[in-house]
């Protein structure tokens, strides 16, 4: 940063509005990249907008990354006074989407009055297509942040064309997706919801508008690295004004100090290289009961040691006696320091829902995957893992059955192909490390991003 007087004055007048999508694992990566930027530009004002609930989980009072130039504002969540949950888990999300963008506009207006600084840049979750209009209205820049992978983003850009090709016929036909660069074996059923299924729903509508709006962005920033899939990167790059791969965020942004309250790492130390099966379906998914039973039975039968980060209640949800019978080689914990675990040499494979953050964790850890995708971009990630990068397999028929799990474990843990997958993922890991290292593409792009947002 140059320190001339004029420039400091300019920096003091800059006001960056950050608009987070307050559900799932969206807001946390946005917070980490914004912290990185805000840290580099202490004289620029950052206003962070999210719901009260999300704010409370993102910024705890004992925040080790507290930055004086980031201020949080609570955005109305769109729920009526005295709202009683209907039991439909997506309802709060749908109501929130319905309340956008008005709920943001009001609070952004308040922040402008309070700070006496007009917004000079909007950094938003890429979902927020209306960032393009807000930025136009306020003569500001717009930098959407896409927290998933480049391949999923491409399908949202090409949604109209994909709908045209597939028509009403949603049967799997890889020929139909051939026009999309970089997807050799894509099937209709791999596409995220909202592309050809459920197109008029809140997500379908939002993602469709997003795909149309992104070319208007000053720069599209993404949690990936440019060598991950060069064909798709080039395609996106040709569609947007500027595509900035600035990931993996886990390597380019400050990470919280991890706690290992259940002593997972000490437990891993007791095991041989590549011998442990690590299982996690992310922070919100619990597989249906029959799949949990199939998984427990497979773990009992396969004989591999396993470490399972399990969100539910093990006593209630596992087969009777399973925990006792596997105690000698199994460890089940409510929370696990995933990245540290995946970096540990004992871990041989990760059974995952293949959410993007977990896929990147596995790449950085160099651990092949068995995927059991559930929704969103997970199915497409699983397809890329198996068919494009060859760094893992999907469970057969997409569900956890005893047969499909045992087959996946045999393949990844004990076969020649499994060793090939490990080699491939270690190569990807090395290119990720190179990208974030000195003069690497992600490191350079991050500098460009900081310049765009804070100048
Ligand atoms: C921020 O502004 C102060 C003056 O108020 C200046 O001394 C400092 O160098 C500036 N920091 C950066 C990184 O520009
Ligand atoms: C956001 O949450 C933090 C932590 O709970 C709290 O200290 C802060 O006041 C909240 N911000 C607003 C604007 O409510
Ligand atoms: C990065 O680039 C600079 C300038 O070209 C060079 O001096 C330096 O050695 C490079 N660093 C690495 C790690 O390649």
CSV table of C-alpha atoms and ligand atoms in Angstrom, one decimal:
chain,number,residue,atom,x,y,z
A,1,UNK,CA,0.0,0.0,0.0
A,2,UNK,CA,1.3,3.4,-0.9
A,3,UNK,CA,1.0,5.9,1.9
A,4,UNK,CA,0.8,9.3,0.2
A,5,UNK,CA,-1.5,11.8,1.9
A,6,UNK,CA,-4.0,11.9,-1.0
A,7,UNK,CA,-4.4,8.2,-1.1
A,8,UNK,CA,-5.0,7.9,2.7
A,9,UNK,CA,-7.8,10.5,2.3
A,10,UNK,CA,-9.3,8.5,-0.5
A,11,UNK,CA,-9.1,5.4,1.5
A,12,UNK,CA,-10.9,7.0,4.4
A,13,UNK,CA,-13.8,7.9,2.2
A,14,UNK,CA,-14.2,4.4,0.9
A,15,UNK,CA,-17.1,2.3,2.2
A,16,UNK,CA,-17.4,-1.4,1.3
A,17,UNK,CA,-20.8,-3.0,1.8
A,18,UNK,CA,-20.6,-6.8,2.3
A,19,UNK,CA,-23.9,-8.7,1.8
A,20,UNK,CA,-23.8,-12.2,3.1
A,21,UNK,CA,-26.2,-15.1,2.4
A,22,UNK,CA,-27.0,-16.1,6.0
A,23,UNK,CA,-27.6,-19.8,5.5
A,24,UNK,CA,-25.6,-23.0,5.2
A,25,UNK,CA,-21.9,-22.6,4.9
A,26,UNK,CA,-22.1,-19.4,2.8
A,27,UNK,CA,-21.4,-16.6,5.1
A,28,UNK,CA,-18.3,-18.1,6.8
A,29,UNK,CA,-16.1,-18.1,3.7
A,30,UNK,CA,-17.3,-14.6,2.8
A,31,UNK,CA,-16.3,-13.4,6.2
A,32,UNK,CA,-12.9,-14.9,5.9
A,33,UNK,CA,-12.1,-13.3,2.5
A,34,UNK,CA,-13.5,-10.0,3.7
A,35,UNK,CA,-11.3,-10.1,6.8
A,36,UNK,CA,-8.3,-10.7,4.6
A,37,UNK,CA,-9.1,-7.6,2.5
A,38,UNK,CA,-10.1,-5.5,5.5
A,39,UNK,CA,-6.8,-6.4,7.3
A,40,UNK,CA,-4.9,-5.0,4.3
A,41,UNK,CA,-6.8,-1.8,4.2
A,42,UNK,CA,-7.3,-0.5,7.8
A,43,UNK,CA,-8.4,2.9,6.6
A,44,UNK,CA,-11.3,1.6,4.5
A,45,UNK,CA,-14.7,1.2,6.2
A,46,UNK,CA,-16.4,-2.2,5.8
A,47,UNK,CA,-20.1,-2.7,6.7
A,48,UNK,CA,-21.1,-6.4,7.0
A,49,UNK,CA,-24.8,-7.2,6.5
A,50,UNK,CA,-26.4,-10.4,7.6
A,51,UNK,CA,-29.2,-11.6,9.8
A,52,UNK,CA,-28.9,-11.3,13.6
A,53,UNK,CA,-28.7,-15.1,13.9
A,54,UNK,CA,-25.9,-15.4,11.4
A,55,UNK,CA,-24.1,-12.4,12.9
A,56,UNK,CA,-24.1,-14.1,16.3
A,57,UNK,CA,-22.4,-17.3,15.0
A,58,UNK,CA,-20.0,-15.4,12.7
A,59,UNK,CA,-18.7,-12.9,15.1
A,60,UNK,CA,-18.4,-14.2,18.6
A,61,UNK,CA,-17.5,-11.7,21.3
A,62,UNK,CA,-14.1,-13.3,21.9
A,63,UNK,CA,-13.3,-12.8,18.3
A,64,UNK,CA,-9.6,-13.4,17.6
A,65,UNK,CA,-9.9,-11.6,14.3
A,66,UNK,CA,-11.7,-8.6,15.5
A,67,UNK,CA,-11.0,-5.7,13.1
A,68,UNK,CA,-12.0,-2.2,14.0
A,69,UNK,CA,-12.8,-1.3,10.4
A,70,UNK,CA,-15.5,-4.0,10.0
A,71,UNK,CA,-18.9,-3.2,11.5
A,72,UNK,CA,-21.9,-5.5,11.5
A,73,UNK,CA,-25.4,-4.7,10.7
A,74,UNK,CA,-28.4,-6.9,11.2
A,75,UNK,CA,-30.7,-7.4,8.2
A,76,UNK,CA,-34.4,-8.3,8.8
A,77,UNK,CA,-34.8,-12.1,8.3
A,78,UNK,CA,-38.2,-11.7,6.5
A,79,UNK,CA,-40.0,-13.8,9.2
A,80,UNK,CA,-43.2,-12.3,10.6
A,81,UNK,CA,-43.5,-11.2,14.2
A,82,UNK,CA,-44.1,-14.3,16.4
A,83,UNK,CA,-43.2,-16.7,13.5
A,84,UNK,CA,-43.8,-20.3,14.4
A,85,UNK,CA,-41.7,-22.7,12.3
A,86,UNK,CA,-43.9,-24.8,10.0
A,87,UNK,CA,-41.5,-27.7,10.1
A,88,UNK,CA,-40.4,-27.2,6.5
A,89,UNK,CA,-36.6,-26.7,6.9
A,90,UNK,CA,-36.3,-24.5,3.9
A,91,UNK,CA,-39.1,-22.1,4.8
A,92,UNK,CA,-36.9,-19.5,6.6
A,93,UNK,CA,-34.6,-19.5,3.6
A,94,UNK,CA,-37.5,-19.0,1.1
A,95,UNK,CA,-38.9,-16.2,3.2
A,96,UNK,CA,-35.5,-14.5,3.4
A,97,UNK,CA,-35.1,-14.7,-0.4
A,98,UNK,CA,-38.5,-13.2,-0.8
A,99,UNK,CA,-37.6,-10.3,1.5
A,100,UNK,CA,-34.6,-9.4,-0.7
A,101,UNK,CA,-33.4,-7.0,-1.8
A,102,UNK,CA,-35.6,-4.6,0.1
A,103,UNK,CA,-34.4,-5.8,3.5
A,104,UNK,CA,-30.8,-5.1,2.5
A,105,UNK,CA,-31.5,-1.7,0.9
A,106,UNK,CA,-33.0,-0.3,4.0
A,107,UNK,CA,-30.1,-1.4,6.3
A,108,UNK,CA,-27.5,-0.3,3.7
A,109,UNK,CA,-29.1,3.1,3.7
A,110,UNK,CA,-28.9,3.3,7.4
A,111,UNK,CA,-25.2,2.4,7.3
A,112,UNK,CA,-24.6,5.1,4.7
A,113,UNK,CA,-26.3,7.7,7.0
A,114,UNK,CA,-24.5,6.5,10.1
A,115,UNK,CA,-21.0,6.5,8.5
A,116,UNK,CA,-21.6,9.5,6.3
A,117,UNK,CA,-19.9,7.6,3.5
A,118,UNK,CA,-21.6,6.4,0.4
A,119,UNK,CA,-21.0,2.9,-0.7
A,120,UNK,CA,-18.1,2.6,-3.1
A,121,UNK,CA,-18.0,-1.2,-3.5
A,122,UNK,CA,-20.5,-4.0,-2.9
A,123,UNK,CA,-18.9,-7.4,-2.1
A,124,UNK,CA,-21.8,-9.9,-2.1
A,125,UNK,CA,-22.5,-13.5,-2.0
A,126,UNK,CA,-22.7,-14.3,-5.8
A,127,UNK,CA,-26.3,-15.4,-5.3
A,128,UNK,CA,-27.2,-11.7,-5.0
A,129,UNK,CA,-27.9,-10.9,-8.6
A,130,UNK,CA,-29.3,-7.5,-7.4
A,131,UNK,CA,-25.8,-6.5,-6.5
A,132,UNK,CA,-25.4,-5.4,-10.2
A,133,UNK,CA,-28.4,-3.0,-9.9
A,134,UNK,CA,-27.4,-1.7,-6.5
A,135,UNK,CA,-23.9,-1.0,-7.7
A,136,UNK,CA,-25.3,0.8,-10.8
A,137,UNK,CA,-27.6,2.9,-8.7
A,138,UNK,CA,-24.9,4.0,-6.4
A,139,UNK,CA,-22.2,4.2,-8.9
A,140,UNK,CA,-20.2,1.6,-7.0
A,141,UNK,CA,-18.3,-1.5,-8.0
A,142,UNK,CA,-19.8,-5.0,-7.6
A,143,UNK,CA,-17.6,-7.9,-6.6
A,144,UNK,CA,-19.7,-11.1,-6.1
A,145,UNK,CA,-18.0,-14.0,-4.3
A,146,UNK,CA,-18.9,-17.5,-5.4
A,147,UNK,CA,-18.2,-19.8,-2.6
A,148,UNK,CA,-18.6,-23.1,-4.6
A,149,UNK,CA,-16.7,-24.6,-7.5
A,150,UNK,CA,-16.1,-23.2,-11.0
A,151,UNK,CA,-18.0,-26.1,-12.7
A,152,UNK,CA,-21.2,-25.4,-10.8
A,153,UNK,CA,-20.9,-21.7,-11.6
A,154,UNK,CA,-20.7,-22.5,-15.3
A,155,UNK,CA,-24.0,-24.4,-15.2
A,156,UNK,CA,-25.7,-21.3,-13.8
A,157,UNK,CA,-24.2,-19.1,-16.5
A,158,UNK,CA,-25.4,-21.6,-19.1
A,159,UNK,CA,-28.8,-22.3,-17.6
A,160,UNK,CA,-30.9,-21.0,-20.5
A,161,UNK,CA,-28.9,-23.1,-23.0
A,162,UNK,CA,-29.0,-26.2,-20.7
A,163,UNK,CA,-32.8,-25.9,-20.3
A,164,UNK,CA,-33.1,-25.6,-24.1
A,165,UNK,CA,-31.0,-28.7,-24.7
A,166,UNK,CA,-32.7,-30.9,-22.1
A,167,UNK,CA,-36.2,-29.5,-22.7
A,168,UNK,CA,-38.8,-31.3,-20.6
A,169,UNK,CA,-36.9,-34.5,-21.0
A,170,UNK,CA,-34.9,-34.8,-17.8
A,171,UNK,CA,-33.5,-38.3,-18.5
A,172,UNK,CA,-29.8,-38.7,-18.2
A,173,UNK,CA,-28.1,-38.4,-21.6
A,174,UNK,CA,-24.5,-37.4,-21.5
A,175,UNK,CA,-24.7,-36.4,-25.2
A,176,UNK,CA,-26.9,-33.5,-24.3
A,177,UNK,CA,-24.4,-31.8,-22.0
A,178,UNK,CA,-21.5,-32.2,-24.5
A,179,UNK,CA,-21.8,-28.5,-25.6
A,180,UNK,CA,-20.7,-27.5,-22.1
A,181,UNK,CA,-16.9,-27.2,-22.1
A,182,UNK,CA,-15.1,-29.3,-19.5
A,183,UNK,CA,-17.8,-31.8,-18.5
A,184,UNK,CA,-17.1,-35.1,-20.2
A,185,UNK,CA,-19.7,-37.2,-18.4
A,186,UNK,CA,-22.3,-34.8,-17.1
A,187,UNK,CA,-25.8,-36.1,-16.6
A,188,UNK,CA,-29.1,-34.3,-16.1
A,189,UNK,CA,-29.3,-35.7,-12.6
A,190,UNK,CA,-25.9,-34.2,-11.6
A,191,UNK,CA,-27.1,-30.6,-12.2
A,192,UNK,CA,-27.8,-28.5,-9.1
A,193,UNK,CA,-31.5,-27.9,-8.3
A,194,UNK,CA,-32.9,-24.9,-10.1
A,195,UNK,CA,-31.0,-25.5,-13.4
A,196,UNK,CA,-33.6,-27.9,-15.0
A,197,UNK,CA,-35.5,-29.0,-11.9
A,198,UNK,CA,-37.6,-26.7,-9.8
A,199,UNK,CA,-36.9,-23.8,-12.0
A,200,UNK,CA,-39.6,-21.5,-10.7
A,201,UNK,CA,-38.7,-22.0,-7.0
A,202,UNK,CA,-36.9,-19.4,-5.0
A,203,UNK,CA,-33.5,-21.0,-5.6
A,204,UNK,CA,-34.1,-21.6,-9.3
A,205,UNK,CA,-35.1,-18.0,-9.9
A,206,UNK,CA,-32.3,-16.6,-7.8
A,207,UNK,CA,-29.6,-18.7,-9.5
A,208,UNK,CA,-30.9,-18.0,-13.0
A,209,UNK,CA,-30.8,-14.3,-12.3
A,210,UNK,CA,-27.4,-14.7,-10.9
A,211,UNK,CA,-26.1,-16.3,-14.1
A,212,UNK,CA,-27.4,-13.5,-16.1
A,213,UNK,CA,-26.1,-10.7,-13.8
A,214,UNK,CA,-22.5,-12.0,-13.2
A,215,UNK,CA,-21.1,-10.6,-16.5
A,216,UNK,CA,-22.0,-7.1,-15.2
A,217,UNK,CA,-19.7,-7.6,-12.1
A,218,UNK,CA,-16.5,-5.6,-11.8
A,219,UNK,CA,-14.8,-8.9,-11.0
A,220,UNK,CA,-16.2,-12.3,-9.9
A,221,UNK,CA,-14.2,-13.8,-7.1
A,222,UNK,CA,-14.2,-17.6,-6.5
A,223,UNK,CA,-13.0,-20.0,-3.8
A,224,UNK,CA,-10.9,-22.1,-6.2
A,225,UNK,CA,-7.5,-22.0,-7.9
A,226,UNK,CA,-6.9,-21.5,-11.6
A,227,UNK,CA,-5.2,-24.8,-12.4
A,228,UNK,CA,-8.0,-26.9,-10.9
A,229,UNK,CA,-9.8,-27.1,-14.2
A,230,UNK,CA,-8.3,-24.8,-16.9
A,231,UNK,CA,-11.0,-25.4,-19.5
A,232,UNK,CA,-13.8,-24.3,-17.3
A,233,UNK,CA,-11.7,-21.4,-15.9
A,234,UNK,CA,-11.0,-20.2,-19.4
A,235,UNK,CA,-14.6,-20.4,-20.3
A,236,UNK,CA,-15.7,-18.4,-17.3
A,237,UNK,CA,-13.0,-16.0,-17.8
A,238,UNK,CA,-14.2,-15.3,-21.3
A,239,UNK,CA,-17.7,-14.6,-20.0
A,240,UNK,CA,-16.9,-12.3,-17.1
A,241,UNK,CA,-15.2,-9.0,-17.1
A,242,UNK,CA,-12.7,-10.5,-14.7
A,243,UNK,CA,-12.5,-13.9,-13.0
A,244,UNK,CA,-10.4,-14.0,-9.8
A,245,UNK,CA,-9.6,-17.4,-8.4
A,246,UNK,CA,-8.4,-16.5,-4.9
A,247,UNK,CA,-8.7,-19.9,-3.2
A,248,UNK,CA,-8.6,-22.2,-1.6
A,249,UNK,CA,-9.7,-19.7,1.1
A,250,UNK,CA,-8.5,-22.2,3.7
A,251,UNK,CA,-5.0,-21.3,2.5
A,252,UNK,CA,-5.4,-17.7,1.5
A,253,UNK,CA,-7.4,-16.3,4.5
A,254,UNK,CA,-6.8,-16.2,8.2
A,255,UNK,CA,-8.2,-19.4,9.9
A,256,UNK,CA,-9.4,-19.7,13.5
A,257,UNK,CA,-7.3,-21.5,16.0
A,258,UNK,CA,-8.7,-25.0,16.0
A,259,UNK,CA,-9.7,-26.8,19.1
A,260,UNK,CA,-9.4,-30.6,19.3
A,261,UNK,CA,-11.5,-31.2,22.4
A,262,UNK,CA,-12.1,-34.9,21.6
A,263,UNK,CA,-8.4,-35.6,21.0
A,264,UNK,CA,-8.8,-36.7,17.4
A,265,UNK,CA,-5.2,-36.0,16.4
A,266,UNK,CA,-3.8,-38.0,19.3
A,267,UNK,CA,-6.1,-40.8,18.3
A,268,UNK,CA,-4.8,-40.6,14.7
A,269,UNK,CA,-1.2,-40.7,15.9
A,270,UNK,CA,-1.8,-44.2,17.0
A,271,UNK,CA,-2.7,-45.4,13.5
A,272,UNK,CA,-0.6,-46.4,10.5
A,273,UNK,CA,-0.4,-44.3,7.3
A,274,UNK,CA,-3.5,-44.2,5.1
A,275,UNK,CA,-5.3,-46.7,7.3
A,276,UNK,CA,-8.1,-44.6,8.8
A,277,UNK,CA,-11.5,-43.8,7.2
A,278,UNK,CA,-12.7,-40.3,8.1
A,279,UNK,CA,-16.4,-39.7,7.8
A,280,UNK,CA,-18.2,-36.3,7.8
A,281,UNK,CA,-21.3,-35.1,6.0
A,282,UNK,CA,-20.7,-31.4,6.9
A,283,UNK,CA,-22.4,-29.2,9.4
A,284,UNK,CA,-26.0,-29.7,8.5
A,285,UNK,CA,-26.6,-33.1,6.9
A,286,UNK,CA,-27.5,-36.3,8.7
A,287,UNK,CA,-28.1,-39.2,6.3
A,288,UNK,CA,-31.5,-41.0,6.5
A,289,UNK,CA,-31.7,-43.8,9.2
A,290,UNK,CA,-31.4,-46.7,6.8
A,291,UNK,CA,-28.2,-45.3,5.3
A,292,UNK,CA,-26.8,-44.7,8.8
A,293,UNK,CA,-27.4,-48.3,9.6
A,294,UNK,CA,-25.8,-49.4,6.3
A,295,UNK,CA,-22.8,-47.3,7.0
A,296,UNK,CA,-22.4,-48.6,10.6
A,297,UNK,CA,-22.7,-52.2,9.4
A,298,UNK,CA,-20.1,-51.5,6.6
A,299,UNK,CA,-17.7,-50.0,9.1
A,300,UNK,CA,-18.1,-53.0,11.4
A,301,UNK,CA,-17.5,-55.4,8.5
A,302,UNK,CA,-14.6,-53.6,6.7
A,303,UNK,CA,-12.2,-53.7,9.6
A,304,UNK,CA,-10.6,-50.3,8.9
A,305,UNK,CA,-10.2,-47.9,11.9
A,306,UNK,CA,-12.6,-45.0,11.5
A,307,UNK,CA,-13.1,-41.5,12.8
A,308,UNK,CA,-16.7,-40.2,12.4
A,309,UNK,CA,-17.7,-36.6,13.0
A,310,UNK,CA,-21.4,-37.2,13.7
A,311,UNK,CA,-24.0,-34.5,14.1
A,312,UNK,CA,-26.8,-36.6,15.6
A,313,UNK,CA,-27.3,-38.7,18.7
A,314,UNK,CA,-25.1,-41.8,18.3
A,315,UNK,CA,-27.0,-43.7,21.1
A,316,UNK,CA,-30.3,-43.3,19.3
A,317,UNK,CA,-29.3,-43.4,15.7
A,318,UNK,CA,-26.8,-46.3,15.4
A,319,UNK,CA,-27.6,-50.0,15.5
A,320,UNK,CA,-27.7,-51.4,19.0
A,321,UNK,CA,-24.3,-52.3,20.3
A,322,UNK,CA,-22.4,-50.8,17.3
A,323,UNK,CA,-20.5,-48.3,19.4
A,324,UNK,CA,-19.4,-50.9,22.0
A,325,UNK,CA,-18.4,-53.5,19.3
A,326,UNK,CA,-16.3,-51.0,17.4
A,327,UNK,CA,-14.8,-49.0,20.3
A,328,UNK,CA,-11.4,-50.5,19.9
A,329,UNK,CA,-11.0,-49.1,16.4
A,330,UNK,CA,-13.7,-46.5,16.0
A,331,UNK,CA,-14.0,-43.0,17.3
A,332,UNK,CA,-17.3,-41.0,17.0
A,333,UNK,CA,-17.2,-37.3,17.9
A,334,UNK,CA,-19.7,-34.5,17.7
A,335,UNK,CA,-17.2,-32.1,16.2
A,336,UNK,CA,-13.8,-32.7,14.6
A,337,UNK,CA,-11.0,-30.3,13.4
A,338,UNK,CA,-11.5,-31.5,9.8
A,339,UNK,CA,-8.6,-29.7,8.1
A,340,UNK,CA,-6.1,-31.0,10.7
A,341,UNK,CA,-7.5,-34.5,10.4
A,342,UNK,CA,-7.3,-34.5,6.6
A,343,UNK,CA,-3.6,-33.3,6.8
A,344,UNK,CA,-2.8,-36.3,9.1
A,345,UNK,CA,-0.9,-39.1,7.4
A,346,UNK,CA,-3.1,-41.8,9.0
A,347,UNK,CA,-6.2,-40.8,7.1
A,348,UNK,CA,-6.7,-42.9,4.0
A,349,UNK,CA,-10.0,-41.8,2.7
A,350,UNK,CA,-12.8,-39.3,3.4
A,351,UNK,CA,-16.4,-40.3,3.2
A,352,UNK,CA,-18.1,-37.0,2.4
A,353,UNK,CA,-21.3,-35.2,1.1
A,354,UNK,CA,-18.8,-33.5,-1.2
A,355,UNK,CA,-19.8,-29.9,-0.4
A,356,UNK,CA,-17.3,-27.6,-1.9
A,357,UNK,CA,-15.6,-26.6,1.3
A,358,UNK,CA,-15.0,-30.3,2.2
A,359,UNK,CA,-13.8,-31.1,-1.3
A,360,UNK,CA,-11.2,-28.3,-1.0
A,361,UNK,CA,-10.2,-29.6,2.5
A,362,UNK,CA,-9.6,-33.0,1.0
A,363,UNK,CA,-7.5,-31.6,-1.8
A,364,UNK,CA,-5.4,-29.6,0.6
A,365,UNK,CA,-5.1,-32.7,2.8
A,366,UNK,CA,-4.3,-34.9,-0.2
A,367,UNK,CA,-7.0,-37.4,0.8
A,368,UNK,CA,-9.2,-39.3,-1.8
A,369,UNK,CA,-12.9,-39.2,-1.4
A,370,UNK,CA,-16.0,-41.5,-1.4
A,371,UNK,CA,-18.9,-39.2,-2.0
A,372,UNK,CA,-22.5,-39.5,-1.1
A,373,UNK,CA,-23.9,-36.2,-2.4
A,374,UNK,CA,-27.2,-34.7,-1.2
A,375,UNK,CA,-28.2,-31.4,-2.8
A,376,UNK,CA,-27.0,-28.2,-4.5
A,377,UNK,CA,-23.7,-28.5,-6.2
A,378,UNK,CA,-22.7,-31.7,-4.3
A,379,UNK,CA,-23.8,-34.1,-7.1
A,380,UNK,CA,-21.8,-32.1,-9.6
A,381,UNK,CA,-18.8,-32.0,-7.3
A,382,UNK,CA,-19.0,-35.8,-6.9
A,383,UNK,CA,-19.1,-36.2,-10.7
A,384,UNK,CA,-16.0,-34.1,-11.1
A,385,UNK,CA,-14.2,-36.0,-8.3
A,386,UNK,CA,-14.9,-39.3,-10.0
A,387,UNK,CA,-14.8,-38.6,-13.7
A,388,UNK,CA,-12.7,-35.5,-14.3
A,389,UNK,CA,-10.1,-35.2,-11.5
A,390,UNK,CA,-10.1,-39.0,-10.7
A,391,UNK,CA,-9.6,-38.3,-7.0
A,392,UNK,CA,-12.4,-40.4,-5.6
A,393,UNK,CA,-15.6,-42.3,-6.3
A,394,UNK,CA,-19.3,-41.8,-5.8
A,395,UNK,CA,-21.2,-44.5,-3.9
A,396,UNK,CA,-23.1,-46.6,-6.4
A,397,UNK,CA,-26.7,-45.5,-7.1
A,398,UNK,CA,-26.0,-42.4,-5.0
A,399,UNK,CA,-27.0,-43.8,-1.6
A,400,UNK,CA,-25.2,-45.5,1.2
A,401,UNK,CA,-25.8,-49.2,1.0
A,402,UNK,CA,-23.6,-51.8,2.6
A,403,UNK,CA,-22.5,-53.0,-0.8
A,404,UNK,CA,-21.8,-49.6,-2.2
A,405,UNK,CA,-19.8,-48.5,0.8
A,406,UNK,CA,-17.7,-51.7,1.0
A,407,UNK,CA,-17.0,-51.4,-2.7
A,408,UNK,CA,-15.9,-47.8,-2.4
A,409,UNK,CA,-13.7,-48.6,0.6
A,410,UNK,CA,-12.0,-51.5,-1.2
A,411,UNK,CA,-11.4,-49.3,-4.3
A,412,UNK,CA,-10.0,-46.3,-2.5
A,413,UNK,CA,-8.1,-48.0,0.3
A,414,UNK,CA,-6.8,-51.3,-1.2
A,415,UNK,CA,-6.7,-51.1,-5.0
A,416,UNK,CA,-4.3,-49.9,-7.6
A,417,UNK,CA,-6.9,-47.4,-8.7
A,418,UNK,CA,-7.1,-46.0,-5.2
A,419,UNK,CA,-3.3,-45.4,-5.3
A,420,UNK,CA,-3.8,-43.6,-8.6
A,421,UNK,CA,-6.5,-41.4,-7.0
A,422,UNK,CA,-4.2,-40.6,-4.2
A,423,UNK,CA,-1.4,-39.6,-6.6
A,424,UNK,CA,-3.9,-37.4,-8.5
A,425,UNK,CA,-5.1,-35.6,-5.4
A,426,UNK,CA,-1.6,-35.1,-4.1
A,427,UNK,CA,-0.8,-33.4,-7.5
A,428,UNK,CA,-3.8,-31.2,-7.1
A,429,UNK,CA,-2.7,-30.4,-3.6
A,430,UNK,CA,0.7,-29.3,-4.9
A,431,UNK,CA,-0.9,-27.1,-7.5
A,432,UNK,CA,-3.1,-25.5,-4.9
A,433,UNK,CA,0.0,-24.8,-2.7
A,434,UNK,CA,1.8,-23.3,-5.7
A,435,UNK,CA,-1.2,-21.1,-6.5
A,436,UNK,CA,-1.2,-19.6,-3.0
A,437,UNK,CA,2.6,-19.3,-2.7
A,438,UNK,CA,4.7,-16.3,-3.6
A,439,UNK,CA,3.9,-15.3,-7.3
A,440,UNK,CA,1.2,-18.0,-7.5
A,441,UNK,CA,-2.0,-17.2,-9.3
A,442,UNK,CA,-4.3,-17.1,-6.3
A,443,UNK,CA,-1.8,-14.9,-4.4
A,444,UNK,CA,-1.7,-12.5,-7.3
A,445,UNK,CA,-5.4,-12.5,-7.9
A,446,UNK,CA,-5.9,-11.8,-4.2
A,447,UNK,CA,-3.8,-8.7,-4.5
A,448,UNK,CA,-5.9,-7.6,-7.5
A,449,UNK,CA,-9.0,-8.2,-5.5
A,450,UNK,CA,-7.7,-6.1,-2.7
A,451,UNK,CA,-6.8,-3.3,-5.1
A,452,UNK,CA,-10.3,-3.4,-6.7
A,453,UNK,CA,-12.2,-3.4,-3.4
A,454,UNK,CA,-10.0,-0.8,-1.5
A,455,UNK,CA,-9.1,1.7,-4.2
B,1,LIG,C1,-4.1,4.9,7.5
B,1,LIG,O1,-4.2,6.3,7.8
B,1,LIG,C2,-3.2,6.8,8.6
B,1,LIG,C3,-3.4,8.3,8.8
B,1,LIG,O2,-4.6,8.5,9.4
B,1,LIG,C4,-1.8,6.6,8.0
B,1,LIG,O3,-0.8,7.0,8.9
B,1,LIG,C5,-1.6,5.1,7.7
B,1,LIG,O4,-0.4,4.9,7.0
B,1,LIG,C6,-2.8,4.6,6.8
B,1,LIG,N1,-2.6,3.2,6.6
B,1,LIG,C7,-2.6,2.6,5.4
B,1,LIG,C8,-2.4,1.1,5.3
B,1,LIG,O5,-2.7,3.3,4.4
B,2,LIG,C1,-23.5,-9.2,16.1
B,2,LIG,O1,-23.2,-10.3,17.0
B,2,LIG,C2,-22.2,-9.9,17.9
B,2,LIG,C3,-21.9,-11.1,18.7
B,2,LIG,O2,-23.0,-11.7,19.2
B,2,LIG,C4,-22.7,-8.7,18.8
B,2,LIG,O3,-21.7,-8.4,19.7
B,2,LIG,C5,-23.0,-7.6,17.9
B,2,LIG,O4,-23.6,-6.5,18.7
B,2,LIG,C6,-24.0,-8.0,16.8
B,2,LIG,N1,-24.2,-6.9,15.9
B,2,LIG,C7,-25.4,-6.3,15.8
B,2,LIG,C8,-25.4,-5.1,14.9
B,2,LIG,O5,-26.3,-6.7,16.3
B,3,LIG,C1,8.6,-14.0,-7.3
B,3,LIG,O1,8.9,-13.0,-8.3
B,3,LIG,C2,10.0,-12.2,-7.9
B,3,LIG,C3,10.0,-11.1,-9.0
B,3,LIG,O2,10.0,-11.6,-10.3
B,3,LIG,C4,11.2,-13.0,-7.8
B,3,LIG,O3,12.3,-12.1,-7.4
B,3,LIG,C5,11.1,-14.1,-6.8
B,3,LIG,O4,12.2,-14.9,-6.7
B,3,LIG,C6,9.8,-14.9,-7.1
B,3,LIG,N1,9.6,-15.9,-6.0
B,3,LIG,C7,9.4,-17.1,-6.2
B,3,LIG,C8,9.1,-18.0,-5.0
B,3,LIG,O5,9.4,-17.6,-7.3
